[in-house]
mmCIF file of C-alpha atoms in Angstrom:
data_model
loop_
_atom_site.group_PDB
_atom_site.id
_atom_site.type_symbol
_atom_site.label_atom_id
_atom_site.label_comp_id
_atom_site.label_asym_id
_atom_site.label_seq_id
_atom_site.Cartn_x
_atom_site.Cartn_y
_atom_site.Cartn_z
ATOM 1 C CA UNK A 1 -4.276 -19.202 4.225
ATOM 2 C CA UNK A 2 -7.408 -19.692 2.151
ATOM 3 C CA UNK A 3 -7.077 -22.779 -0.056
ATOM 4 C CA UNK A 4 -8.728 -22.982 -3.471
ATOM 5 C CA UNK A 5 -10.141 -26.095 -5.120
ATOM 6 C CA UNK A 6 -9.101 -26.365 -8.781
ATOM 7 C CA UNK A 7 -10.252 -28.887 -11.382
ATOM 8 C CA UNK A 8 -7.444 -31.399 -11.913
ATOM 9 C CA UNK A 9 -7.521 -30.892 -15.692
ATOM 10 C CA UNK A 10 -6.780 -27.178 -15.158
ATOM 11 C CA UNK A 11 -3.605 -28.001 -13.227
ATOM 12 C CA UNK A 12 -2.412 -30.136 -16.135
ATOM 13 C CA UNK A 13 -3.483 -33.615 -15.059
ATOM 14 C CA UNK A 14 -4.567 -35.752 -18.074
ATOM 15 C CA UNK A 15 -7.951 -36.659 -16.562
ATOM 16 C CA UNK A 16 -10.447 -35.476 -19.170
ATOM 17 C CA UNK A 17 -12.635 -38.039 -20.907
ATOM 18 C CA UNK A 18 -10.165 -38.288 -23.802
ATOM 19 C CA UNK A 19 -7.041 -38.393 -21.625
ATOM 20 C CA UNK A 20 -6.129 -34.766 -22.238
ATOM 21 C CA UNK A 21 -5.823 -31.818 -19.859
ATOM 22 C CA UNK A 22 -6.787 -28.143 -20.038
ATOM 23 C CA UNK A 23 -3.767 -26.709 -18.223
ATOM 24 C CA UNK A 24 -4.289 -23.130 -17.107
ATOM 25 C CA UNK A 25 -0.954 -21.338 -16.912
ATOM 26 C CA UNK A 26 -2.338 -17.919 -15.965
ATOM 27 C CA UNK A 27 -0.111 -15.904 -13.619
ATOM 28 C CA UNK A 28 -2.722 -16.061 -10.847
ATOM 29 C CA UNK A 29 -2.807 -19.850 -11.025
ATOM 30 C CA UNK A 30 1.001 -19.969 -10.984
ATOM 31 C CA UNK A 31 1.046 -17.690 -7.912
ATOM 32 C CA UNK A 32 -1.534 -19.824 -6.111
ATOM 33 C CA UNK A 33 0.673 -22.866 -6.722
ATOM 34 C CA UNK A 34 3.757 -21.093 -5.409
ATOM 35 C CA UNK A 35 1.776 -20.042 -2.333
ATOM 36 C CA UNK A 36 0.669 -23.649 -1.765
ATOM 37 C CA UNK A 37 -3.039 -22.861 -1.843
ATOM 38 C CA UNK A 38 -4.184 -25.154 -4.702
ATOM 39 C CA UNK A 39 -6.050 -28.375 -3.897
ATOM 40 C CA UNK A 40 -6.884 -30.237 -7.104
ATOM 41 C CA UNK A 41 -9.519 -32.865 -7.768
ATOM 42 C CA UNK A 42 -11.301 -34.566 -10.652
ATOM 43 C CA UNK A 43 -14.845 -35.466 -9.617
ATOM 44 C CA UNK A 44 -15.241 -37.975 -12.436
ATOM 45 C CA UNK A 45 -12.178 -39.932 -11.323
ATOM 46 C CA UNK A 46 -13.274 -39.546 -7.682
ATOM 47 C CA UNK A 47 -16.539 -41.190 -8.725
ATOM 48 C CA UNK A 48 -14.673 -44.169 -10.150
ATOM 49 C CA UNK A 49 -14.699 -43.406 -13.874
ATOM 50 C CA UNK A 50 -11.642 -44.347 -15.950
ATOM 51 C CA UNK A 51 -9.511 -42.392 -18.394
ATOM 52 C CA UNK A 52 -10.346 -42.530 -21.219
ATOM 53 C CA UNK A 53 -14.127 -42.697 -21.009
ATOM 54 C CA UNK A 54 -17.000 -41.642 -23.282
ATOM 55 C CA UNK A 55 -17.812 -37.944 -23.407
ATOM 56 C CA UNK A 56 -20.828 -37.229 -21.218
ATOM 57 C CA UNK A 57 -23.603 -34.642 -21.059
ATOM 58 C CA UNK A 58 -26.602 -33.981 -18.838
ATOM 59 C CA UNK A 59 -29.909 -34.923 -20.467
ATOM 60 C CA UNK A 60 -32.481 -32.338 -21.399
ATOM 61 C CA UNK A 61 -30.179 -29.398 -20.716
ATOM 62 C CA UNK A 62 -31.251 -29.825 -17.105
ATOM 63 C CA UNK A 63 -27.956 -29.169 -15.327
ATOM 64 C CA UNK A 64 -26.284 -30.676 -12.294
ATOM 65 C CA UNK A 65 -28.908 -29.600 -9.779
ATOM 66 C CA UNK A 66 -31.465 -31.787 -11.550
ATOM 67 C CA UNK A 67 -29.032 -34.726 -11.584
ATOM 68 C CA UNK A 68 -28.514 -34.360 -7.822
ATOM 69 C CA UNK A 69 -32.305 -34.429 -7.339
ATOM 70 C CA UNK A 70 -32.636 -37.524 -9.550
ATOM 71 C CA UNK A 71 -34.621 -35.567 -12.148
ATOM 72 C CA UNK A 72 -32.036 -35.772 -14.950
ATOM 73 C CA UNK A 73 -29.282 -38.167 -15.993
ATOM 74 C CA UNK A 74 -25.679 -37.959 -17.101
ATOM 75 C CA UNK A 75 -25.391 -39.953 -20.316
ATOM 76 C CA UNK A 76 -22.260 -40.911 -22.222
ATOM 77 C CA UNK A 77 -21.909 -40.479 -25.964
ATOM 78 C CA UNK A 78 -22.221 -44.281 -26.139
ATOM 79 C CA UNK A 79 -25.632 -44.169 -24.388
ATOM 80 C CA UNK A 80 -24.320 -45.458 -21.053
ATOM 81 C CA UNK A 81 -25.657 -43.757 -17.914
ATOM 82 C CA UNK A 82 -23.028 -42.150 -15.682
ATOM 83 C CA UNK A 83 -25.255 -40.397 -13.129
ATOM 84 C CA UNK A 84 -24.161 -42.503 -10.132
ATOM 85 C CA UNK A 85 -20.405 -41.969 -10.543
ATOM 86 C CA UNK A 86 -20.915 -38.249 -11.270
ATOM 87 C CA UNK A 87 -22.949 -37.819 -8.070
ATOM 88 C CA UNK A 88 -20.544 -39.970 -6.027
ATOM 89 C CA UNK A 89 -17.580 -37.951 -7.300
ATOM 90 C CA UNK A 90 -19.324 -34.670 -6.521
ATOM 91 C CA UNK A 91 -19.976 -35.868 -2.963
ATOM 92 C CA UNK A 92 -16.328 -36.893 -2.529
ATOM 93 C CA UNK A 93 -15.165 -33.486 -3.740
ATOM 94 C CA UNK A 94 -17.605 -31.840 -1.332
ATOM 95 C CA UNK A 95 -16.050 -33.889 1.506
ATOM 96 C CA UNK A 96 -12.592 -32.695 0.410
ATOM 97 C CA UNK A 97 -13.795 -29.091 0.408
ATOM 98 C CA UNK A 98 -15.348 -29.421 3.866
ATOM 99 C CA UNK A 99 -12.295 -31.200 5.303
ATOM 100 C CA UNK A 100 -10.015 -28.400 4.088
ATOM 101 C CA UNK A 101 -12.439 -25.524 4.824
ATOM 102 C CA UNK A 102 -12.300 -24.443 1.179
ATOM 103 C CA UNK A 103 -14.625 -21.583 0.282
ATOM 104 C CA UNK A 104 -13.469 -20.858 -3.283
ATOM 105 C CA UNK A 105 -13.315 -23.186 -6.286
ATOM 106 C CA UNK A 106 -12.139 -22.742 -9.878
ATOM 107 C CA UNK A 107 -13.696 -25.406 -12.063
ATOM 108 C CA UNK A 108 -13.569 -26.226 -15.784
ATOM 109 C CA UNK A 109 -16.474 -24.481 -17.463
ATOM 110 C CA UNK A 110 -18.896 -26.502 -19.619
ATOM 111 C CA UNK A 111 -17.918 -29.806 -17.999
ATOM 112 C CA UNK A 112 -20.887 -31.959 -16.949
ATOM 113 C CA UNK A 113 -19.125 -32.273 -13.590
ATOM 114 C CA UNK A 114 -17.308 -29.009 -13.116
ATOM 115 C CA UNK A 115 -19.265 -26.430 -15.091
ATOM 116 C CA UNK A 116 -19.923 -23.464 -12.816
ATOM 117 C CA UNK A 117 -22.559 -21.806 -14.956
ATOM 118 C CA UNK A 118 -22.581 -23.525 -18.348
ATOM 119 C CA UNK A 119 -22.864 -27.141 -19.485
ATOM 120 C CA UNK A 120 -23.740 -28.859 -22.753
ATOM 121 C CA UNK A 121 -27.438 -29.527 -23.348
ATOM 122 C CA UNK A 122 -27.363 -33.329 -23.565
ATOM 123 C CA UNK A 123 -27.742 -33.604 -27.340
ATOM 124 C CA UNK A 124 -24.005 -33.909 -28.139
ATOM 125 C CA UNK A 125 -24.471 -31.094 -30.658
ATOM 126 C CA UNK A 126 -22.169 -28.523 -28.981
ATOM 127 C CA UNK A 127 -25.132 -26.478 -27.705
ATOM 128 C CA UNK A 128 -24.703 -25.034 -24.239
ATOM 129 C CA UNK A 129 -27.171 -24.113 -21.514
ATOM 130 C CA UNK A 130 -26.742 -21.807 -18.515
ATOM 131 C CA UNK A 131 -26.719 -24.563 -15.884
ATOM 132 C CA UNK A 132 -23.939 -25.828 -13.605
ATOM 133 C CA UNK A 133 -22.457 -29.313 -13.728
ATOM 134 C CA UNK A 134 -23.032 -31.847 -10.962
ATOM 135 C CA UNK A 135 -20.018 -30.873 -8.826
ATOM 136 C CA UNK A 136 -20.476 -27.189 -9.609
ATOM 137 C CA UNK A 137 -24.055 -27.457 -8.336
ATOM 138 C CA UNK A 138 -23.263 -29.391 -5.138
ATOM 139 C CA UNK A 139 -20.502 -26.939 -4.221
ATOM 140 C CA UNK A 140 -22.724 -23.930 -4.893
ATOM 141 C CA UNK A 141 -25.451 -25.477 -2.729
ATOM 142 C CA UNK A 142 -22.873 -25.870 0.066
ATOM 143 C CA UNK A 143 -21.983 -22.169 -0.096
ATOM 144 C CA UNK A 144 -18.691 -22.485 -1.972
ATOM 145 C CA UNK A 145 -18.075 -19.635 -4.397
ATOM 146 C CA UNK A 146 -17.496 -21.365 -7.731
ATOM 147 C CA UNK A 147 -15.660 -19.677 -10.592
ATOM 148 C CA UNK A 148 -14.470 -20.899 -13.984
ATOM 149 C CA UNK A 149 -11.002 -20.701 -15.518
ATOM 150 C CA UNK A 150 -11.827 -17.328 -17.097
ATOM 151 C CA UNK A 151 -12.679 -15.775 -13.724
ATOM 152 C CA UNK A 152 -9.345 -16.103 -11.933
ATOM 153 C CA UNK A 153 -9.137 -12.393 -11.114
ATOM 154 C CA UNK A 154 -12.557 -12.511 -9.455
ATOM 155 C CA UNK A 155 -11.627 -15.643 -7.498
ATOM 156 C CA UNK A 156 -8.330 -14.081 -6.433
ATOM 157 C CA UNK A 157 -10.104 -10.921 -5.264
ATOM 158 C CA UNK A 158 -12.533 -13.005 -3.184
ATOM 159 C CA UNK A 159 -9.650 -14.911 -1.594
ATOM 160 C CA UNK A 160 -8.042 -11.586 -0.663
ATOM 161 C CA UNK A 161 -11.315 -10.380 0.907
ATOM 162 C CA UNK A 162 -11.750 -13.643 2.830
ATOM 163 C CA UNK A 163 -8.205 -13.446 4.162
ATOM 164 C CA UNK A 164 -8.726 -9.820 5.157
ATOM 165 C CA UNK A 165 -11.832 -10.862 7.093
ATOM 166 C CA UNK A 166 -14.228 -8.873 4.929
#
């Protein structure tokens, strides 16, 4: 059975910066749970950050790939730098994915960690850029197919193809 990595906030864990969750109760997610295929993780907690914590964004609209290369930083709304725990958490999630041979992930879009294709631009002004978060980027680089919570049907179809050997 093909497992799927899911952001912990999407499974209802109160791990977001403000202590909230973003539970996704879509029928596909419920089915995956009943099938026992969901592995959840929060990269920010895996990197050692607490709940609550300051909201964070990637500087310069650079995206997670630039953070992984050391070319951009993750900065909290209080001005504190969070790059090291974001990168450490992404690496721990990558280890989890490799250990469990996970090839599909559903991550919380726009998160500086989990964004698959969109993150905030680093100005704390609600502007978004088409760049992945730190964990989204590291997983994509490792060949994991990363989807967001609005792409469950696409993720489910890929899982079916993988299980059919196609």
